[in-house]
XYZ file of C-alpha atoms in Angstrom:
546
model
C 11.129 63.018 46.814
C 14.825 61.378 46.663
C 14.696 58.421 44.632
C 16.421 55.196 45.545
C 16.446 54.119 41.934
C 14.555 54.832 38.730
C 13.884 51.957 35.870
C 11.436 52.173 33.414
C 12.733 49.304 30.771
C 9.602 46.851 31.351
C 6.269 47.355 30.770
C 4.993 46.683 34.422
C 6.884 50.318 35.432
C 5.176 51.262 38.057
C 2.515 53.963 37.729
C 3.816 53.203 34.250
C 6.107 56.318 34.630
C 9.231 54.355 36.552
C 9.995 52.369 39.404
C 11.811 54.737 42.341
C 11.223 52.922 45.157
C 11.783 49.051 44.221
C 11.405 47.437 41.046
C 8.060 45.909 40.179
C 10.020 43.122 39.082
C 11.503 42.884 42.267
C 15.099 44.577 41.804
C 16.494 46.369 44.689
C 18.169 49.773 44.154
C 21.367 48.782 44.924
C 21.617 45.983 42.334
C 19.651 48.187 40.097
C 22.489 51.187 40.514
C 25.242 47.715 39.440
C 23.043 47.482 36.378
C 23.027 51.259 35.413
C 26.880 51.212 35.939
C 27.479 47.676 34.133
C 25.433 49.682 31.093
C 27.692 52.975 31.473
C 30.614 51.025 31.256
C 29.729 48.456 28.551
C 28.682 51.949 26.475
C 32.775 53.088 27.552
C 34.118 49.669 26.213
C 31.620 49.982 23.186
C 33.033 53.233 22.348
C 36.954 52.672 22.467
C 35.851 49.215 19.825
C 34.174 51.431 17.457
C 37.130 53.768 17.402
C 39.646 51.152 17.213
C 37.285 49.738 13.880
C 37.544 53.273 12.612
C 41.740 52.775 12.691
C 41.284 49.329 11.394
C 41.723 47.624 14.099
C 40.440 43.959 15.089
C 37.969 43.907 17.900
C 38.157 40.235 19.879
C 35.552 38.213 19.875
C 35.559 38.228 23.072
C 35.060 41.372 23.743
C 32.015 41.670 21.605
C 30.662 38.587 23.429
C 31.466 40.334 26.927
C 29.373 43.324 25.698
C 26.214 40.987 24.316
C 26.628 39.035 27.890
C 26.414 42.226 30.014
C 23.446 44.026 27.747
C 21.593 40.454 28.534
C 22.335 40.318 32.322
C 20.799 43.863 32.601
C 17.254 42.349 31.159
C 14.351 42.603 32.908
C 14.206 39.640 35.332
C 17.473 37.833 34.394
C 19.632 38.951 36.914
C 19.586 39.575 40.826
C 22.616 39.025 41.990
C 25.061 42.022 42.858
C 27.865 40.353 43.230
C 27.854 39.298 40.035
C 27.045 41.766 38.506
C 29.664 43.656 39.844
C 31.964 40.985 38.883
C 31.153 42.164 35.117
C 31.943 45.592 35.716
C 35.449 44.636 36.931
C 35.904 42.266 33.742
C 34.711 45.200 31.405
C 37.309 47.682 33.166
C 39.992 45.036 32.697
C 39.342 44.698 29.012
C 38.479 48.213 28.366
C 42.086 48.916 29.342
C 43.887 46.719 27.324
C 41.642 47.947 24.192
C 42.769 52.286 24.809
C 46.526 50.992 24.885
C 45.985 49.652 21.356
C 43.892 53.397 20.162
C 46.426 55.899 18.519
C 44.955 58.301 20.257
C 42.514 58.742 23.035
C 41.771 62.644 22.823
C 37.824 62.174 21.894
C 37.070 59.441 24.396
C 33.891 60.194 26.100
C 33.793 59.804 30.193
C 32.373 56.596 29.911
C 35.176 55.176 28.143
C 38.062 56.583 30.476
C 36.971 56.099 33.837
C 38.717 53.342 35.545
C 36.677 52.394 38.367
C 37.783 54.690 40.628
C 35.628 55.525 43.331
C 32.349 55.167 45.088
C 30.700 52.534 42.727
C 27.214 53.671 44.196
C 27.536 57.553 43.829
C 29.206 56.930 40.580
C 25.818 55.338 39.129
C 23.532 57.723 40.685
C 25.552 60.142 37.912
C 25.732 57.504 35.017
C 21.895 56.579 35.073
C 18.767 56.877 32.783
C 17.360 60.444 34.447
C 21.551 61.870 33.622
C 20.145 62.820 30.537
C 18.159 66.069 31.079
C 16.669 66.413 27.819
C 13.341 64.702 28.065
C 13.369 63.272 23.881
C 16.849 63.133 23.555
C 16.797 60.633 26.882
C 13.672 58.932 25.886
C 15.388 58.210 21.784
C 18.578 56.831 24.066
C 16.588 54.543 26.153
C 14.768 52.987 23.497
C 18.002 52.253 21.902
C 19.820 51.101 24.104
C 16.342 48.780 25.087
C 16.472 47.695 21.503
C 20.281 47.015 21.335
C 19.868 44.811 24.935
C 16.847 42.694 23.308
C 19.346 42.185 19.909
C 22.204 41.630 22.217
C 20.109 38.823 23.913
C 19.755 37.220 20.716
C 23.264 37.905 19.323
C 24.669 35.650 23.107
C 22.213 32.418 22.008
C 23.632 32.695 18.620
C 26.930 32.999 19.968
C 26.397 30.106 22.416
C 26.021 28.012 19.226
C 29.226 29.412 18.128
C 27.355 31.908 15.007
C 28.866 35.345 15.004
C 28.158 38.417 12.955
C 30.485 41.023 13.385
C 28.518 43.265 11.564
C 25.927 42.528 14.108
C 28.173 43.210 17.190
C 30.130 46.594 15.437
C 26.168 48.005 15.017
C 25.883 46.980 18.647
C 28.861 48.733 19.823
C 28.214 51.650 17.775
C 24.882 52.496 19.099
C 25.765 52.543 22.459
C 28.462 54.747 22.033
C 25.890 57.097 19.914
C 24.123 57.065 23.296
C 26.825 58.714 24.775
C 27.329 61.632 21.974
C 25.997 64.961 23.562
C 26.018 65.970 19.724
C 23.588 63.911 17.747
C 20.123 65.349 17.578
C 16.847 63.789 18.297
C 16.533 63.666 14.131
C 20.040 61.820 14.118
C 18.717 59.702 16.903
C 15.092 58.340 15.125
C 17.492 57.597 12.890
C 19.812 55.361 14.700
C 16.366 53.526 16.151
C 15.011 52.303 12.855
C 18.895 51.224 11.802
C 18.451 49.305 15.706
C 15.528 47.582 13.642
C 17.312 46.778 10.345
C 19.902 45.023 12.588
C 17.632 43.151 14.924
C 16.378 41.325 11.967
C 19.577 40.069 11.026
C 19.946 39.620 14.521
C 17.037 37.452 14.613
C 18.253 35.968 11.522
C 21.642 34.735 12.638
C 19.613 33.016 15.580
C 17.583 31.507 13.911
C 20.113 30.046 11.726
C 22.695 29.080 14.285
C 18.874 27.125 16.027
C 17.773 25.039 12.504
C 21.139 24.570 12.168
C 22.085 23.009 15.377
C 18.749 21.195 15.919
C 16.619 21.106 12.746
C 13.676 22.881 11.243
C 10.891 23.244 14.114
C 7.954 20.929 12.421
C 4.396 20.500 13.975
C 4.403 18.687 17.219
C 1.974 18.060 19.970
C 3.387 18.342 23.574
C 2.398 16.660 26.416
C 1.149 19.137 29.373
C 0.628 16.552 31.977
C 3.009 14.519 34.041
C 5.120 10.968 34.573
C 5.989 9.262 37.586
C 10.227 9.732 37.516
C 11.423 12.725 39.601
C 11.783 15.669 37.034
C 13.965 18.999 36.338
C 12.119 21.738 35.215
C 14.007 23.908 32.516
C 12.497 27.064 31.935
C 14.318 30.839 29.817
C 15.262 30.348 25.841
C 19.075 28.857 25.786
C 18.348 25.472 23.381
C 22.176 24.761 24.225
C 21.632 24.895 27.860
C 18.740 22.369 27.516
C 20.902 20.073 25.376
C 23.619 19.554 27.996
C 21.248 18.754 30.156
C 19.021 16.284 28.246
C 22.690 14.362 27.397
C 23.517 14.279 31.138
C 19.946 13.096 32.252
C 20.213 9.937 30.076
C 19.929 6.703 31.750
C 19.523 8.535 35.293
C 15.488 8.127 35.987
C 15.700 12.073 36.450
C 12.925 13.643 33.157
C 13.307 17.049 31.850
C 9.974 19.520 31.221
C 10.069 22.819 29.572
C 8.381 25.706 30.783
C 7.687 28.909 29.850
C 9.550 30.501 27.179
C 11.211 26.833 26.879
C 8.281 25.163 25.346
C 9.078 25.473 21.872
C 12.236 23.276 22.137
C 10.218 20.461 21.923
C 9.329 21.288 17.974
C 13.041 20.495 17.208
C 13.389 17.445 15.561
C 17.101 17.359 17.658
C 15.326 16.450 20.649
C 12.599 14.413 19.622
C 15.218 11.417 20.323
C 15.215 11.783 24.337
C 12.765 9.651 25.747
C 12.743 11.547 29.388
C 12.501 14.825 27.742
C 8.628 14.129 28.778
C 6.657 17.929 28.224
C 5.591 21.149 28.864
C 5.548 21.737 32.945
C 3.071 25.142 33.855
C 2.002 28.535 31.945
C 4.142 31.837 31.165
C 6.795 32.468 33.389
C 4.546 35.209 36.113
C 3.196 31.503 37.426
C 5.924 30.129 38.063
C 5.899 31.089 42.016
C 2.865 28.198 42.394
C 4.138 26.258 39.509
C 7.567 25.926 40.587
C 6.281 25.064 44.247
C 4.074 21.982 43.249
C 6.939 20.700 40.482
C 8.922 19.538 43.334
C 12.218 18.765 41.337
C 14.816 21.478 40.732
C 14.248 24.509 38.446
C 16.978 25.499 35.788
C 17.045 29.146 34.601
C 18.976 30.072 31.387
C 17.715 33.111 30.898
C 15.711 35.780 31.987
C 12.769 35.765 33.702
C 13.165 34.800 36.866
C 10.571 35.912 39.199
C 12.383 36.532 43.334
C 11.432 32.762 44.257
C 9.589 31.962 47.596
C 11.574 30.281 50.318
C 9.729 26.594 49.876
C 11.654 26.385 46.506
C 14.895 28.464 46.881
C 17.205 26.285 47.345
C 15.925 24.117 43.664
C 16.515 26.821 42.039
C 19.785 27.063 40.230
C 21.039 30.048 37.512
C 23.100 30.083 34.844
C 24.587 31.930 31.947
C 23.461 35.712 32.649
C 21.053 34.511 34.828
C 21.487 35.200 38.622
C 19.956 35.466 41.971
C 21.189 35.749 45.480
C 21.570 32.931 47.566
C 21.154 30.345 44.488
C 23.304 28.577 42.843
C 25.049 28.969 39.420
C 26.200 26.767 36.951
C 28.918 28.223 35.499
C 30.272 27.715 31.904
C 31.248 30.164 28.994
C 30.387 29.940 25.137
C 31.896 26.497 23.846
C 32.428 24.990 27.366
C 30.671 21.765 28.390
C 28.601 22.803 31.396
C 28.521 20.425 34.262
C 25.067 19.752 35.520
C 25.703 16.676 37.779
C 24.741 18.880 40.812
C 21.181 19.844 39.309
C 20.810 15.682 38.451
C 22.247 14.987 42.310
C 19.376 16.987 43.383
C 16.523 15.477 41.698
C 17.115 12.229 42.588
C 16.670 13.095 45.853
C 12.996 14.883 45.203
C 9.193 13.245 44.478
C 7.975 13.461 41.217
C 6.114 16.228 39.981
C 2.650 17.471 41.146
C 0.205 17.109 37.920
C -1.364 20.301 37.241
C -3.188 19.893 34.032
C -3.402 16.708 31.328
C -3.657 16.948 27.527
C -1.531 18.178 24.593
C -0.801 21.543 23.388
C 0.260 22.086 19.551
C 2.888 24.010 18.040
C 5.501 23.852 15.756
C 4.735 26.587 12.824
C 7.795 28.005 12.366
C 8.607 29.872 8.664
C 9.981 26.813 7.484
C 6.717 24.678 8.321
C 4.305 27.322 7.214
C 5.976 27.510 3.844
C 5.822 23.597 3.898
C 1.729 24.688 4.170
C 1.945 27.685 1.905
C -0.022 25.607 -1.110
C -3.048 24.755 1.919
C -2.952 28.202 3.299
C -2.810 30.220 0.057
C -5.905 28.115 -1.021
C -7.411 28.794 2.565
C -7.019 32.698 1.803
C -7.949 32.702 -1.797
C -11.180 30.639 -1.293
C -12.022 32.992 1.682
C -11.843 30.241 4.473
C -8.816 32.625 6.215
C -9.902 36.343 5.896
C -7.403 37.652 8.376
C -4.087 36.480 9.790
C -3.566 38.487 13.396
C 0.118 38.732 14.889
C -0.543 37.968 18.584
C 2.931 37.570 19.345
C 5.266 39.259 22.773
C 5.427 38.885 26.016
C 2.776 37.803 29.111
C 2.619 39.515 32.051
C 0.922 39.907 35.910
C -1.495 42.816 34.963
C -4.881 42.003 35.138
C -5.417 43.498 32.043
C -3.400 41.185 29.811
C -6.760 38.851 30.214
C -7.787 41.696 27.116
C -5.821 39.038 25.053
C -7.646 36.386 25.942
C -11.036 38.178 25.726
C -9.563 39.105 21.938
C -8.812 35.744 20.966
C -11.746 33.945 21.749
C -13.665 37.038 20.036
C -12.001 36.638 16.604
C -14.100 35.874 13.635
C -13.689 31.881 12.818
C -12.444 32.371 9.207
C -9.308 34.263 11.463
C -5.816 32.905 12.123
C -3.622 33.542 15.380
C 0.188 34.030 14.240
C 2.168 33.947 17.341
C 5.637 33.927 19.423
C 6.756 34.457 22.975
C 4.950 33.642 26.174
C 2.183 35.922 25.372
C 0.593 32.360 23.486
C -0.275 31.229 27.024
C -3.109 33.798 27.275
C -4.918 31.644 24.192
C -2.806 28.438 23.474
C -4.712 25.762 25.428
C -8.040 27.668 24.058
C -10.185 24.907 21.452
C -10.347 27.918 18.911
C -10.514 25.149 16.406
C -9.015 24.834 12.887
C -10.090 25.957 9.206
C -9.259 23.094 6.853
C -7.172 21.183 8.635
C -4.712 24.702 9.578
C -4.919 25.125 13.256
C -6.396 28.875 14.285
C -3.324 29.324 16.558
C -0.014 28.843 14.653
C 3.019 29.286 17.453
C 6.186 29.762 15.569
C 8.039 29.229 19.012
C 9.935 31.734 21.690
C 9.913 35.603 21.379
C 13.399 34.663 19.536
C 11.467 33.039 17.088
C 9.697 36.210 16.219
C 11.882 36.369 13.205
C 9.733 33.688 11.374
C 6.703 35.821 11.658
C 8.548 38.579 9.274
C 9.673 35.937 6.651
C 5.720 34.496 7.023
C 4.670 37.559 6.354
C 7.195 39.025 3.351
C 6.910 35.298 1.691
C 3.121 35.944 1.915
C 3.911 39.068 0.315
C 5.532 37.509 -2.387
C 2.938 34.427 -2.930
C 0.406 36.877 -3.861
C 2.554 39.818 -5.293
C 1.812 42.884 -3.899
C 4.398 45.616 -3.460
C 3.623 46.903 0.310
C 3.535 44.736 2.998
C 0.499 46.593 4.574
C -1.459 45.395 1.537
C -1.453 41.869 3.341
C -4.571 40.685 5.578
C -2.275 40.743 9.070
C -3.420 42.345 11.868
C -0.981 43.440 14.413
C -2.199 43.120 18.192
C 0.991 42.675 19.802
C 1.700 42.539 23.647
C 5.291 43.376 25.063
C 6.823 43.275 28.312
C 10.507 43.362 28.230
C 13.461 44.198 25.907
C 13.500 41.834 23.522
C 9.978 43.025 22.602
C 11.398 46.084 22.021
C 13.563 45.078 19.224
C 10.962 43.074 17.214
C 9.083 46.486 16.965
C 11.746 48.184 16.009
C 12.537 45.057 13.284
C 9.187 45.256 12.704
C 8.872 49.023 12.009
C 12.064 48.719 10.105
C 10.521 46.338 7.574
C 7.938 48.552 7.185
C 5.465 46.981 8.840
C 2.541 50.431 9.953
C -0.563 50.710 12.322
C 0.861 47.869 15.135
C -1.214 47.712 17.942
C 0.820 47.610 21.150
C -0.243 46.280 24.601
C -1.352 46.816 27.683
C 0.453 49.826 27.790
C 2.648 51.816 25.533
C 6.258 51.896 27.410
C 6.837 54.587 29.768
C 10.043 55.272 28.552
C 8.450 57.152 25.115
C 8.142 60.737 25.574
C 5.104 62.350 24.617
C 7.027 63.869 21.529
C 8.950 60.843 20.751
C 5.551 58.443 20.954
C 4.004 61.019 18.383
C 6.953 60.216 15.847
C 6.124 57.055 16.027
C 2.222 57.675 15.777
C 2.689 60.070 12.698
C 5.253 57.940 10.921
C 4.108 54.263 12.010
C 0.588 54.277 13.289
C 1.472 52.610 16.154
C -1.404 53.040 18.824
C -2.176 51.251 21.839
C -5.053 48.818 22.853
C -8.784 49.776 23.521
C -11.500 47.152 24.115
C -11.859 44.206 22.913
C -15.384 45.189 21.102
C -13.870 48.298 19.899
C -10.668 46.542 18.825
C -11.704 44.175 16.449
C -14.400 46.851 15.139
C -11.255 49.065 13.996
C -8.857 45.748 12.892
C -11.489 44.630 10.871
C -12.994 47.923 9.024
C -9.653 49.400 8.936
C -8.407 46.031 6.925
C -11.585 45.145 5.129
């Protein structure tokens, strides 16, 4: 069968083997061909930088933010929009070719870094994409990489956004994806490159979370409305914390409120925005509602990052993109790192709409971040010694459509009482408004904030390690149950795996893009395994940790 596409990146892959036809997530083939040939030519400009580091040579900055910007835009559900798309691959041309005129020499190039845009732009990425690479291991080892360096590269552009670089960061990033383009490296040379992915997706996670506290405080406990006021409302929804500060300043004094959703929930445990009076709640679920939800908010929708779901026609035209974001036919607020964006259109709009339809009442709790839980570490080492907590489980990732992701609710009403939910990402929304109840006062759900948070979930976990001084992190009672979706799930397993974290449980599905030989590396070496039932489950976490 000729394929009009093939994509496999996101855990909703149809057949879980690829989407050929359409994406799943709704990408068309010819904006998914833009996105193979924005990644083929970010991996050319990646590998003229690394050379130029080998001669000693500065790289811009901005060029390594132009290669974090185009890994995010090619994220599952962040970006529709051809046209713009394509307007990245003519900006990474343009600054490829200024970088080779600085090289000394440019004998060892690989294609990727000297083609010049020449050509069919179509029939060039039918060449250039995933299935180019015949080896079945050796493609499925690039893949994950290059999935792992998009996830880090997602949180290397919020970091940047707060103006926090690390070019040792961004020359790790460039130098992977030109690896990806080396014919000579072996598959051994490869599982090596993945777990170094890791090591640098925790300082990627790292620098995040820095350039966050920093800008806006340590995330402390908070309890967020979930219902709604009478003022006309924009709904904010993705993970950029500057994006929803600009707004919040420009919606002062205007009668327009600002709700979270999604992702964007945890910005309401920063203490930063604790002083905006009209930044009112939490609007809706995970972001696969958000076709109903966005309908009945009636105000206009913000999205500053991925994932935007193709909207329905009642709502189109109040939906507005920015950053990497995109979609055809909406409108985009434009603005680059360090620029004061200019949301007066977005504010224009609202005015003009009712008030939000109220789709739930009541107050969700979060908040737990590492800085928090250490402010707790006295209560919940007590809790553990005594035998009140028996078990910590690491819920954290993605949701998703698939009527099987219920499994995680089913799990986490079915955990033992004396057992704590550690989470992160969307994937909360499966259990968060659930009365699992508390043990001593220490809430049985502890949400340490976005899937960029995931970072405090490691330093929970090696502090923990420390409190009661054991040399192996496995030695701790955590259970691993995590679900994934997208990218940026991919690199906390791989900073997960490269901490040494063994025996994670990943869910529903293991990703289509692991070849069978590849998934038994990391089956031999990590334990990684996917999900079962939920009976069966929680008989293996809890004789396999007892």
């Amino acid at each position: 069968m000729d394929q009009k596409m093939f994509c496999y990146q996101c855990q909703e892959t149809a057949g879980c083997k690829g989407c050929t036809v359409a994406g799943v997530c709704g990408k068309q083939p010819d904006v998914a061909a833009m996105q193979d040939l924005l990644v083929y030519v970010t991996k050319g400009i990646s590998a003229v930088a690394t050379i130029l580091r080998k001669e000693g040579k500065a790289v811009p900055a901005e060029v390594n933010h132009l290669i974090t910007f185009n890994m995010f835009t090619t994220i599952t559900n962040a970006n529709f929009d051809k046209e713009s798309i394509e307007g990245r691959i003519r900006a990474t041309l343009d600054a490829k070719e200024n970088l080779l005129g600085q090289l000394n020499s440019t004998e060892n190039l690989p294609e990727a870094a000297r083609w010049d845009g020449s050509g069919d732009w179509e029939e060039k990425a039918k060449m250039v994409g995933v299935l180019s690479t015949k080896d079945e291991d050796i493609r499925s080892l690039r893949e994950l990489i290059t999935y792992g360096v998009k996830g880090l590269s997602a949180y290397t552009k919020h970091a940047n956004t707060l103006l926090q670089d690390d070019e040792e960061v961004d020359a790790f990033i460039q130098r992977a994806l030109a690896a990806t383009l080396d014919d000579g490296l072996s598959a051994e040379d490869l599982v090596a490159l993945t777990l170094e992915t890791g090591k640098y997706g925790v300082s990627g996670m790292a620098l995040l979370d820095k350039a966050n506290t920093t800008a806006y405080g340590d995330p402390e406990i908070t309890k967020v409305k979930i219902g709604v006021g009478k003022n006309p409302g924009i709904l904010v929804s993705g993970h950029d914390l500057r994006d929803l500060e600009m707004l919040l300043e420009q919606t002062q004094g205007t009668g327009v409120d600002v709700y979270t959703h999604s992702e964007m929930l945890p910005a309401h445990y920063y203490p930063a925005f604790k002083k905006y009076p009209h930044f009112v709640g939490n609007y809706g679920n995970a972001w696969w509602k958000q076709k109903e939800e966005f309908e009945s908010f009636n105000g206009p929708i913000l999205m500053t990052t991925n994932c935007i779901v193709p909207p329905k026609d009642s709502y189109k035209d109040r939906l507005y993109t920015t950053g990497a974001t995109g979609y055809p036919g909406c409108r985009h607020i434009p603005g680059e790192i360090g620029e004061k964006k200019d949301f007066s259109v977005i504010i224009d709009h609202a005015k003009k709409c009712p008030p939000p339809v109220e789709i739930e009442t009541g107050e969700i709790v979060g908040g737990f971040a590492h800085a928090q839980v250490f402010a707790l570490a006295d209560k919940v080492v007590d809790a553990v010694k005594s035998g009140a907590i028996k078990k910590f489980v690491v819920m954290a990732g993605c949701d998703g459509r698939m009527k099987s992701r219920s499994y995680y609710t089913d799990f986490a009403k079915a955990l033992p009482k004396d057992t704590v939910i550690l989470t992160a990402g969307c994937a909360k929304y499966r259990y968060n408004k659930l009365s699992l109840g508390d043990i001593g006062g220490i809430p049985r759900v502890l949400d340490a904030g976005q899937c960029n948070d995931s970072y405090s979930l490691a330093v929970i976990a090696l502090k923990l390690k420390e409190i009661f001084g054991l040399e192996d992190i496995n030695q701790l009672p955590i259970i691993y149950n995590i679900a994934w979706y997208e990218q940026k799930a991919v690199i906390v397993l791989l900073a997960l795996l490269s901490l040494g974290v063994q025996n994670i449980h990943l869910g529903p599905t293991l990703p289509a893009f692991l070849s069978p030989n590849v998934a038994k590396v990391l089956v031999d070496k990590f334990g990684i395994s996917g999900i079962g039932t939920v009976e069966d489950d929680l008989k293996l976490f809890f004789d396999e940790i007892a």
